[in-house]
Coordinates of C-alpha atoms in Angstrom, one line a residue:
Chain A
M1 CA 27.0 -24.2 4.3
E2 CA 27.0 -20.5 3.0
W3 CA 27.5 -21.5 -0.3
F4 CA 24.5 -23.6 0.0
F5 CA 22.4 -20.7 0.8
Y6 CA 23.7 -18.8 -2.2
G7 CA 23.2 -21.3 -4.4
F8 CA 19.6 -21.2 -3.0
A9 CA 19.3 -18.0 -3.5
F10 CA 20.6 -17.6 -6.9
L11 CA 18.1 -20.8 -7.8
M12 CA 15.4 -18.8 -6.5
A13 CA 16.2 -15.7 -8.4
V14 CA 16.2 -17.7 -11.7
A15 CA 13.3 -19.2 -10.9
I16 CA 11.4 -15.9 -10.3
T17 CA 12.7 -14.4 -13.4
A18 CA 11.7 -17.7 -15.3
S19 CA 8.2 -17.2 -14.1
A20 CA 8.0 -13.6 -15.2
V21 CA 9.2 -14.8 -18.8
F22 CA 6.6 -17.4 -18.5
A23 CA 3.7 -15.2 -17.2
L24 CA 4.4 -12.7 -20.2
Q25 CA 4.5 -15.3 -22.9
W26 CA 1.4 -16.7 -21.4
A27 CA -0.4 -13.7 -21.3
S28 CA 0.6 -12.8 -24.7
K29 CA -0.5 -16.5 -25.9
K30 CA -3.8 -16.1 -24.2
G31 CA -4.7 -12.7 -25.9
Q32 CA -4.2 -10.6 -22.5
L33 CA -2.4 -8.0 -24.5
R34 CA -4.8 -7.8 -27.7
D35 CA -8.1 -5.9 -27.5
F36 CA -7.1 -3.3 -24.7
E37 CA -10.4 -1.6 -24.7
K38 CA -12.1 -4.9 -23.5
G39 CA -9.7 -5.1 -20.8
A40 CA -10.1 -1.7 -19.6
A41 CA -13.9 -2.3 -19.9
S42 CA -14.0 -5.5 -17.7
I43 CA -14.2 -3.9 -14.1
F44 CA -17.7 -2.8 -15.1
D45 CA -20.6 -4.8 -15.6
D46 CA -24.5 -4.3 -15.9
K47 CA -24.9 -3.1 -11.9
E48 CA -22.0 -0.7 -12.1
P49 CA -21.9 0.3 -15.9
I50 CA -19.7 3.1 -17.4
G51 CA -20.9 6.6 -16.9
Q52 CA -22.2 6.3 -13.5
P53 CA -20.0 7.3 -10.8
T54 CA -20.0 5.2 -7.9
D55 CA -18.7 7.0 -4.7
F56 CA -19.9 10.0 -2.9
F57 CA -19.5 11.6 0.7
P58 CA -22.5 10.4 2.9
G59 CA -25.4 12.7 2.4
K60 CA -23.9 14.8 -0.5
A61 CA -24.5 13.0 -3.7
P62 CA -26.0 15.2 -6.6
K63 CA -29.8 15.3 -6.4
S64 CA -29.8 13.5 -9.9
P65 CA -27.0 10.9 -10.4
R66 CA -26.5 10.6 -14.1
Chain B
M1 CA -21.1 -23.6 -4.5
A2 CA -24.4 -22.2 -5.7
S3 CA -23.9 -19.2 -8.0
A4 CA -25.8 -16.1 -6.8
S5 CA -27.9 -16.4 -10.0
S6 CA -29.0 -20.1 -9.2
L7 CA -29.6 -19.1 -5.7
A8 CA -32.0 -16.3 -6.7
A9 CA -33.5 -18.3 -8.9
S10 CA -34.2 -20.8 -6.4
I11 CA -35.5 -18.7 -4.1
S12 CA -37.6 -16.8 -6.1
P13 CA -38.1 -17.5 -9.8
G14 CA -39.6 -14.2 -11.0
T15 CA -36.5 -12.2 -9.9
P16 CA -35.7 -9.5 -11.9
A17 CA -32.7 -9.6 -14.4
D18 CA -30.8 -6.9 -12.8
T19 CA -31.2 -8.5 -9.6
V20 CA -28.7 -11.3 -10.3
P21 CA -25.1 -9.3 -10.9
R22 CA -26.0 -7.1 -8.2
A23 CA -26.6 -10.0 -5.8
E24 CA -23.7 -11.9 -7.3
L25 CA -21.6 -8.7 -6.6
S26 CA -22.7 -8.4 -3.0
E27 CA -22.4 -12.0 -2.5
I28 CA -18.8 -11.6 -3.5
D29 CA -18.1 -8.5 -1.1
D30 CA -20.2 -10.3 1.7
S31 CA -17.7 -13.5 1.5
T32 CA -14.9 -11.3 2.4
K33 CA -16.5 -9.8 5.4
S34 CA -14.8 -11.6 8.3
P35 CA -11.2 -11.7 6.7
A36 CA -11.4 -8.2 5.5
L37 CA -12.7 -6.6 8.5
F38 CA -10.3 -8.7 10.8
F39 CA -7.3 -7.3 8.8
L40 CA -8.8 -3.5 8.8
C41 CA -9.4 -3.8 12.7
S42 CA -5.7 -4.9 12.6
A43 CA -4.0 -2.5 10.6
I44 CA -6.0 0.7 12.3
L45 CA -5.1 -0.7 15.7
W46 CA -1.3 -0.6 14.3
L47 CA -1.8 2.6 13.0
L48 CA -2.7 4.1 16.1
V49 CA 0.2 2.3 17.9
G50 CA 2.5 3.2 15.3
T51 CA 1.4 7.2 15.3
A52 CA 2.4 7.0 18.9
F53 CA 5.8 5.6 18.5
A54 CA 6.1 8.1 15.8
V55 CA 5.4 11.1 17.6
I56 CA 7.4 9.7 20.7
S57 CA 10.5 9.0 18.2
S58 CA 9.8 12.3 16.4
W59 CA 9.9 14.4 19.5
K60 CA 13.2 13.1 21.0
L61 CA 14.8 14.3 18.3
H62 CA 14.3 18.0 19.1
S63 CA 14.2 17.2 22.9
P64 CA 16.3 14.3 24.0
E65 CA 15.2 14.2 27.6
F66 CA 11.4 13.6 26.4
L67 CA 10.9 9.7 27.9
N68 CA 14.4 9.1 28.6
Q69 CA 13.7 7.8 32.0
W70 CA 12.6 4.3 30.1
E71 CA 14.9 2.3 28.4
W72 CA 12.3 0.3 26.1
L73 CA 11.6 4.2 24.8
T74 CA 14.8 5.2 23.9
F75 CA 15.0 6.5 20.4
G76 CA 16.5 3.4 18.8
R77 CA 13.9 1.4 20.1
A78 CA 10.7 3.6 19.7
R79 CA 11.7 4.7 16.1
T80 CA 12.2 0.8 15.1
A81 CA 9.2 0.1 16.8
H82 CA 7.3 3.0 14.8
L83 CA 8.7 1.7 11.5
N84 CA 7.8 -2.0 12.1
T85 CA 4.2 -1.3 13.4
V86 CA 3.4 1.3 10.4
V87 CA 5.0 -1.1 7.4
Y88 CA 4.4 -4.7 8.9
G89 CA 1.0 -3.8 11.2
W90 CA -0.5 -1.1 9.2
A91 CA 0.7 -0.9 5.6
V92 CA 0.6 -4.8 5.3
N93 CA -2.6 -5.6 7.1
A94 CA -4.3 -2.9 5.2
S95 CA -2.9 -4.1 1.8
F96 CA -4.1 -7.9 2.8
A97 CA -7.9 -6.4 3.0
V98 CA -7.5 -4.5 0.0
S99 CA -6.2 -6.8 -2.0
L100 CA -8.3 -9.4 -1.1
W101 CA -11.5 -7.4 -1.6
I102 CA -9.9 -6.1 -4.9
M103 CA -9.0 -9.9 -6.0
A104 CA -12.5 -11.4 -5.1
R105 CA -14.1 -8.8 -7.2
L106 CA -12.2 -8.7 -10.4
S107 CA -11.6 -12.5 -10.2
R108 CA -15.5 -12.4 -9.7
S109 CA -15.0 -15.2 -6.9
V110 CA -16.4 -15.6 -3.9
V111 CA -13.9 -16.0 -0.9
R112 CA -13.5 -19.6 0.0
H113 CA -12.0 -20.9 2.7
S114 CA -11.8 -17.8 4.4
G115 CA -10.9 -19.7 7.7
I116 CA -7.3 -19.8 5.9
L117 CA -7.0 -15.7 5.8
M118 CA -8.3 -15.7 9.5
L119 CA -5.5 -18.4 10.5
A120 CA -3.0 -16.4 8.6
G121 CA -4.2 -12.9 10.1
A122 CA -4.1 -14.6 13.5
F123 CA -0.5 -15.9 13.0
W124 CA 0.7 -12.3 11.4
N125 CA -0.4 -10.4 14.3
I126 CA 0.6 -12.4 16.7
G127 CA 4.4 -12.7 15.2
L128 CA 4.4 -8.7 14.8
T129 CA 2.9 -8.4 18.5
V130 CA 5.7 -10.6 19.6
G131 CA 8.3 -9.1 17.3
I132 CA 7.5 -5.3 18.4
I133 CA 7.8 -6.5 22.0
G134 CA 11.0 -8.3 21.2
I135 CA 12.2 -4.6 19.8
L136 CA 11.1 -2.9 22.7
A137 CA 13.0 -5.2 24.9
G138 CA 16.1 -4.5 23.0
D139 CA 16.1 -7.8 20.9
S140 CA 16.3 -5.8 17.6
T141 CA 18.4 -7.6 15.2
S142 CA 19.8 -3.9 13.9
V143 CA 19.3 -4.8 10.2
E144 CA 17.1 -2.1 8.9
W145 CA 13.5 -3.3 7.8
L146 CA 14.1 -6.7 9.1
E147 CA 15.0 -5.6 13.0
I148 CA 12.0 -8.2 14.3
P149 CA 13.7 -10.8 16.1
P150 CA 14.4 -14.1 14.7
Y151 CA 11.7 -15.5 16.9
A152 CA 8.9 -14.0 15.5
T153 CA 9.8 -14.0 11.7
P154 CA 8.7 -17.6 11.2
M155 CA 5.4 -17.0 12.1
L156 CA 5.1 -13.8 9.8
F157 CA 6.4 -16.2 7.1
I158 CA 3.7 -18.8 7.6
A159 CA 1.1 -15.8 7.4
Y160 CA 2.3 -14.6 4.4
A161 CA 2.5 -18.1 2.7
L162 CA -1.1 -19.0 3.8
I163 CA -2.3 -15.3 2.5
G164 CA -0.2 -15.7 -1.0
G165 CA -1.5 -19.4 -1.9
W166 CA -5.2 -18.2 -1.0
T167 CA -4.8 -15.3 -3.5
V168 CA -3.6 -17.8 -6.4
V169 CA -6.4 -19.9 -5.6
T170 CA -8.9 -17.1 -5.7
F171 CA -7.7 -16.0 -8.8
R172 CA -7.5 -19.7 -10.3
F173 CA -11.0 -20.4 -9.4
G174 CA -12.1 -16.9 -10.9
K175 CA -14.7 -16.5 -13.6
S176 CA -13.5 -13.3 -15.3
E177 CA -11.8 -14.3 -18.7
H178 CA -9.8 -11.2 -18.9
I179 CA -7.0 -10.3 -16.1
Y180 CA -7.6 -6.7 -15.0
V181 CA -4.2 -4.8 -14.5
S182 CA -5.0 -4.7 -11.2
Q183 CA -4.7 -8.4 -10.8
W184 CA -1.4 -8.4 -12.6
Y185 CA 0.1 -5.9 -9.8
L186 CA -1.5 -7.9 -7.1
L187 CA -0.7 -11.5 -8.5
A188 CA 3.1 -10.3 -8.9
A189 CA 3.3 -8.5 -5.3
F190 CA 2.2 -11.7 -3.6
F191 CA 4.5 -13.9 -5.5
W192 CA 7.5 -11.4 -5.0
F193 CA 7.2 -10.6 -1.0
P194 CA 7.8 -14.1 0.2
W195 CA 10.9 -14.3 -2.1
L196 CA 12.4 -11.4 -0.8
Y197 CA 11.9 -12.1 2.9
S198 CA 12.7 -15.3 2.7
V199 CA 16.0 -14.7 0.8
A200 CA 17.0 -11.4 3.1
Q201 CA 15.9 -13.5 6.2
I202 CA 18.2 -16.5 5.3
M203 CA 20.8 -14.2 4.2
L204 CA 20.9 -11.9 6.8
I205 CA 19.5 -13.7 10.2
F206 CA 19.8 -17.2 9.8
A207 CA 23.1 -17.5 7.8
P208 CA 24.1 -14.4 7.3
A209 CA 26.4 -13.3 4.3
R210 CA 30.0 -12.0 5.1
G211 CA 31.0 -8.3 4.5
T212 CA 29.5 -5.6 2.1
V213 CA 27.2 -8.7 0.8
Q214 CA 25.3 -8.3 3.8
S215 CA 24.4 -4.5 2.7
L216 CA 23.7 -5.4 -0.4
V217 CA 20.8 -8.0 0.7
N218 CA 20.0 -5.6 3.0
W219 CA 19.1 -2.7 0.6
W220 CA 17.7 -5.3 -2.1
F221 CA 15.2 -6.1 0.7
A222 CA 14.4 -2.8 2.0
H223 CA 14.1 -1.0 -1.3
N224 CA 12.0 -4.0 -2.9
V225 CA 9.6 -4.0 0.3
L226 CA 8.4 -0.7 -1.0
G227 CA 9.0 -1.4 -4.7
L228 CA 7.6 -4.9 -5.2
W229 CA 5.4 -5.2 -2.7
L230 CA 3.9 -2.0 -1.3
T231 CA 4.0 -0.2 -5.2
P232 CA 2.0 -2.5 -6.5
V233 CA -0.5 -3.1 -4.2
G234 CA -0.9 0.7 -4.1
L235 CA -1.1 1.0 -7.7
A236 CA -3.4 -2.0 -8.3
A237 CA -5.8 -0.2 -5.9
V238 CA -5.3 3.5 -8.2
Y239 CA -5.9 1.3 -11.3
Y240 CA -9.4 -0.4 -9.8
F241 CA -11.0 2.4 -7.9
L242 CA -9.9 5.6 -10.2
P243 CA -11.9 4.4 -13.2
K244 CA -14.3 2.6 -10.6
V245 CA -15.4 5.6 -8.9
L246 CA -15.6 7.7 -12.2
G247 CA -17.4 5.3 -13.7
K248 CA -15.2 5.7 -17.0
P249 CA -12.6 2.8 -18.4
I250 CA -8.7 3.9 -17.8
H251 CA -7.5 6.1 -20.3
S252 CA -5.0 3.8 -21.9
Y253 CA -5.1 0.2 -20.8
Y254 CA -2.3 -0.2 -23.4
L255 CA -0.2 2.1 -21.1
S256 CA -1.0 0.6 -17.9
V257 CA 0.6 -2.9 -19.1
L258 CA 3.5 -1.2 -20.4
G259 CA 3.9 0.3 -16.7
F260 CA 3.5 -2.9 -15.0
W261 CA 6.1 -5.0 -17.4
S262 CA 8.4 -2.1 -16.8
L263 CA 7.9 -2.0 -13.2
A264 CA 8.7 -5.7 -13.1
L265 CA 11.8 -5.1 -15.2
F266 CA 13.4 -2.1 -13.5
Y267 CA 12.2 -1.8 -10.0
N268 CA 14.0 -5.1 -8.5
W269 CA 17.3 -3.8 -9.5
A270 CA 17.1 0.1 -8.2
G271 CA 17.8 -0.7 -4.2
M272 CA 21.5 -0.4 -4.7
H273 CA 21.4 3.3 -5.0
H274 CA 21.0 3.4 -1.0
L275 CA 24.9 2.3 -1.0
I276 CA 26.3 5.0 -3.2
G277 CA 29.7 6.1 -1.7
G278 CA 29.5 2.6 0.2
P279 CA 32.4 -0.1 -0.2
V280 CA 30.7 -2.5 -2.9
P281 CA 31.8 -3.2 -6.5
A282 CA 31.1 0.3 -8.6
W283 CA 29.1 -1.8 -11.4
V284 CA 26.5 -2.4 -9.0
L285 CA 25.9 0.8 -8.0
T286 CA 26.1 1.9 -11.6
A287 CA 23.3 -0.9 -12.5
G288 CA 21.4 0.4 -9.7
I289 CA 21.6 3.8 -10.3
A290 CA 20.6 3.2 -14.1
A291 CA 17.4 0.8 -13.1
S292 CA 16.5 3.9 -10.8
F293 CA 16.6 6.2 -14.0
M294 CA 14.7 3.5 -15.7
M295 CA 12.0 3.6 -13.3
V296 CA 11.0 6.9 -14.9
I297 CA 9.6 5.1 -17.8
P298 CA 6.9 3.2 -15.6
V299 CA 6.3 6.5 -13.5
V300 CA 5.8 8.8 -16.1
V301 CA 3.7 6.4 -18.2
T302 CA 1.5 5.5 -14.9
G303 CA 1.1 9.2 -14.2
I304 CA 0.2 10.1 -17.6
N305 CA -2.5 7.7 -17.5
H306 CA -4.0 8.3 -14.4
H307 CA -3.9 12.2 -15.1
L308 CA -5.8 11.8 -18.6
T309 CA -8.4 9.5 -16.9
M310 CA -9.1 12.1 -14.5
V311 CA -9.2 14.9 -17.2
G312 CA -12.9 16.4 -17.6
S313 CA -13.8 14.9 -13.8
F314 CA -11.9 16.7 -11.4
H315 CA -15.2 18.0 -9.9
M316 CA -15.8 14.6 -8.5
L317 CA -13.2 15.3 -6.1
K318 CA -15.8 17.3 -4.0
Y319 CA -18.2 14.5 -4.3
S320 CA -16.0 11.5 -3.6
P321 CA -13.9 10.8 -0.8
T322 CA -12.7 7.7 -2.1
L323 CA -11.1 10.0 -5.4
R324 CA -9.7 12.5 -3.0
F325 CA -7.2 10.2 -1.0
I326 CA -6.8 8.0 -4.4
V327 CA -6.1 10.9 -6.3
F328 CA -3.8 12.6 -3.6
G329 CA -1.7 9.3 -3.2
A330 CA -1.5 8.8 -7.2
V331 CA 0.2 12.5 -7.6
N332 CA 2.5 11.5 -5.0
Y333 CA 3.3 8.2 -6.7
T334 CA 4.6 10.6 -9.6
L335 CA 6.3 13.1 -7.5
S336 CA 8.1 10.8 -5.1
S337 CA 9.0 8.2 -7.6
L338 CA 10.6 10.9 -9.8
L339 CA 12.6 12.4 -6.7
G340 CA 13.6 8.9 -5.9
S341 CA 14.9 8.9 -9.4
T342 CA 16.7 12.1 -8.9
M343 CA 18.3 11.1 -5.2
A344 CA 19.7 8.2 -6.7
D345 CA 21.8 10.2 -8.8
R346 CA 25.5 10.0 -7.5
N347 CA 26.0 14.0 -7.1
V348 CA 22.5 14.3 -5.5
S349 CA 23.1 11.5 -3.6
E350 CA 26.5 12.9 -2.2
V351 CA 24.6 15.8 -0.6
V352 CA 21.1 13.7 0.6
H353 CA 22.6 10.8 1.9
F354 CA 22.3 10.1 5.5
T355 CA 20.1 13.5 6.4
H356 CA 16.5 13.9 7.0
A357 CA 15.8 14.4 3.4
I358 CA 15.6 10.8 3.0
V359 CA 13.2 10.2 6.1
G360 CA 11.2 12.8 4.2
H361 CA 11.5 10.8 1.1
S362 CA 10.6 7.6 2.6
H363 CA 7.2 9.3 4.2
H364 CA 6.5 10.8 0.8
G365 CA 6.5 7.0 -0.8
L366 CA 5.0 5.1 2.4
Y367 CA 2.5 7.9 3.4
A368 CA 1.7 10.3 0.8
F369 CA 1.1 7.5 -1.7
F370 CA 0.5 4.4 -0.3
T371 CA -1.2 5.3 3.2
M372 CA -3.5 7.7 1.3
V373 CA -4.4 5.3 -1.3
M374 CA -5.1 2.8 1.4
F375 CA -7.5 5.1 3.1
G376 CA -9.4 5.7 0.0
S377 CA -9.6 2.1 -0.5
I378 CA -10.9 1.7 2.8
Y379 CA -13.6 4.4 2.3
Y380 CA -15.0 2.7 -0.7
M381 CA -14.5 -1.1 0.5
L382 CA -16.1 -0.9 4.1
P383 CA -19.8 0.6 3.0
R384 CA -20.3 -2.5 0.5
I385 CA -18.8 -4.5 3.0
L386 CA -20.9 -3.8 5.7
R387 CA -23.8 -2.2 3.9
K388 CA -23.8 0.5 5.8
E389 CA -23.2 4.6 4.9
W390 CA -20.0 6.1 6.7
P391 CA -21.4 7.8 9.7
S392 CA -19.9 10.9 9.3
A393 CA -19.2 13.1 6.3
M394 CA -17.3 15.8 8.6
L395 CA -14.7 12.9 10.1
I396 CA -13.9 12.1 6.4
S397 CA -12.9 15.7 5.7
I398 CA -11.2 16.2 8.9
H399 CA -8.9 12.9 8.4
F400 CA -8.4 13.9 4.6
W401 CA -7.4 17.5 5.5
T402 CA -5.3 16.9 8.3
T403 CA -3.2 14.1 7.0
A404 CA -2.7 15.9 3.6
V405 CA -1.5 18.9 5.0
G406 CA 0.3 17.1 7.6
V407 CA 2.3 14.5 5.0
I408 CA 3.1 17.9 2.8
V409 CA 4.4 20.1 5.6
M410 CA 6.5 16.8 7.2
V411 CA 8.0 16.3 3.6
I412 CA 8.8 19.7 2.8
A413 CA 10.4 20.1 6.1
L414 CA 12.6 16.9 6.0
S415 CA 13.2 17.5 2.6
V416 CA 14.6 21.5 3.1
V417 CA 16.5 20.8 6.1
G418 CA 17.8 17.5 4.8
A419 CA 19.2 19.2 2.1
R420 CA 20.8 21.9 4.1
E421 CA 22.0 19.3 6.4
G422 CA 23.7 17.6 3.6
L423 CA 25.4 20.6 2.1
E424 CA 26.8 21.6 5.3
M425 CA 28.0 18.5 6.2
N426 CA 30.0 18.3 3.2
N427 CA 31.5 21.2 4.3
A428 CA 34.7 20.6 6.5
N429 CA 34.5 24.4 7.7
I430 CA 31.3 24.0 9.6
P431 CA 31.3 22.2 13.1
F432 CA 29.3 19.4 13.3
I433 CA 27.4 20.6 16.4
D434 CA 26.2 23.6 14.3
V435 CA 24.7 21.3 11.3
V436 CA 22.9 19.7 14.0
K437 CA 21.5 22.8 15.6
H438 CA 20.3 23.8 12.2
T439 CA 18.0 20.8 11.7
V440 CA 15.9 21.5 15.0
A441 CA 13.6 23.6 13.4
G442 CA 12.9 21.5 10.7
L443 CA 12.2 18.5 13.3
E444 CA 10.0 20.5 15.5
L445 CA 8.0 21.4 12.6
R446 CA 8.3 17.7 11.4
S447 CA 6.5 16.8 15.0
Y448 CA 3.6 19.4 14.6
S449 CA 2.9 17.9 11.3
G450 CA 3.0 14.5 12.6
M451 CA 0.7 15.7 15.7
L452 CA -1.5 17.1 12.8
M453 CA -1.7 13.4 11.1
T454 CA -2.4 11.8 14.2
V455 CA -5.5 13.9 14.7
G456 CA -6.5 12.6 11.0
H457 CA -6.0 9.1 12.2
I458 CA -8.1 9.6 15.4
A459 CA -10.9 10.9 13.2
F460 CA -10.4 7.9 10.9
A461 CA -10.3 5.5 13.7
V462 CA -13.6 7.1 15.3
N463 CA -15.7 7.0 12.0
F464 CA -14.4 3.3 11.6
L465 CA -15.5 2.2 15.1
W466 CA -18.5 4.1 14.9
M467 CA -19.4 2.4 11.2
L468 CA -18.8 -1.0 12.9
L469 CA -21.1 -0.3 16.1
K470 CA -23.7 1.7 14.0
P471 CA -27.1 -0.4 13.5
R472 CA -28.1 -1.0 9.8
T473 CA -31.1 1.0 9.0
A474 CA -33.8 0.6 6.1
Q475 CA -31.9 3.5 4.5
N476 CA -28.6 2.0 4.4
S477 CA -29.1 -1.7 3.6
E478 CA -29.1 -1.7 0.1
P479 CA -25.9 -3.6 -1.1
T480 CA -24.9 -1.3 -4.0
L481 CA -24.3 2.0 -1.9
F482 CA -23.7 5.3 -2.7
R483 CA -25.8 4.9 -6.0
Q484 CA -28.7 7.6 -4.8
P485 CA -27.5 8.1 -0.9
T486 CA -29.9 10.9 -0.2
P487 CA -32.4 9.6 2.1
D488 CA -35.5 10.9 0.1
L489 CA -34.1 8.9 -2.9
E490 CA -33.7 5.9 -1.0
T491 CA -36.9 5.7 0.6
A492 CA -38.4 6.6 -2.8
A493 CA -36.9 3.8 -4.6
Q494 CA -38.2 1.1 -2.1

């Protein structure tokens, strides 16, 4: 019985490793590892643009936010 | 489902263009409201319970007679209850809330089927409550980090599977073309943890492996809970909030991707350093030590990246509560990881193994890094979910300073006292009772620093509750907050 579980654990480990290799290959194919500037800027948008801090202590923001 | 832009256009065709992205963002934030609040409330309740167990068990170490009339509060049970409440109650509930919010925002996808998340949250918290009561009643499995009795764990696993599945669905239906580095970390974490948990449960509890294989599985699991679950979630939050709060992109996106893939490659091996000196094959230990040192690569890469992003913006620490907590956490990620790699060295491990220094190191990683990052994330998320300001800046300050000073004192006290304890234990001429007596001053200092942190947790809980109950006023009902938080500017804008 225990060899069944060892086998199961081993297969899981192989599957997890294979999925990591697949994820890396997929990322590379889809261009996720290119154009890093675009990647870094992807969390900003028109409403929360680059150059605008978004968090202040309540009531303690500078008078004229950039 | 109707998108924010189509909704806005159908309600009022003359909607200004900039309303759409704002509405979209707040629609996403809004959709996370019930599950995020549910997880946050549970997390904070567990944090308070866990803190109480922490203070009790810490006090017992220097005053063993404290509360010793109740068997369910003896050290073995109170300490175990502390570990399980703070890790599976506070840390995991908080990471569910933070990761679902970040995931929804980054995938630009509203939360669908939030009922699944609520169900998962109910399973998780009921399972955990049963587990903690089981531990207090004496049913602990005695396997470190997996002490929750087997009758409670299936509920935790079901909860986790539901949340993991939901995360993949949100990612899959997202609109964002680019996978931001935080999403890499979160997806990986949600993928890795069920694997760790199920394999460890099977090989330790349901069909226990024989002999030393048990300890190998135990430390593979216990170290990876920190490394492959809490660390990726914490780093995902840092990579999102640091640039977002500052309003500037991460210094080098290339380094962040390198950091992710090197962590994915090396961390999984590192747990074996817990068994240095133990009766396990030497090559396993050597591989674990080598991996622990390889971890210097992702840690240094991540540290440099965060630091260079902050350069030129340190004045922002004065204004942003989130930034304070996040930067404190990020600095301590670098420090505790580098110390951790050093502690994996055979000669260092000979001294610090089985001493209070290890406990200090756990608090360094789990509190000074992870918990502080979660606090920072919650300070950012909650106003956007509830569309209200935090009610008290002073309580935030109290929270920051008590927890920051408290955890630094605790880590230093335990590391110093632990190193001395280790050196003395290795010297056969020193009687063991003397070694124990020499640790008392450090343990007392740990209790006091813990009480300081308790003050911070209470301040946080009060501010949180106050925020939930506070009515939403005209001044603080704008969806994107903190842009112009001074009341006169707010009123002028309306």
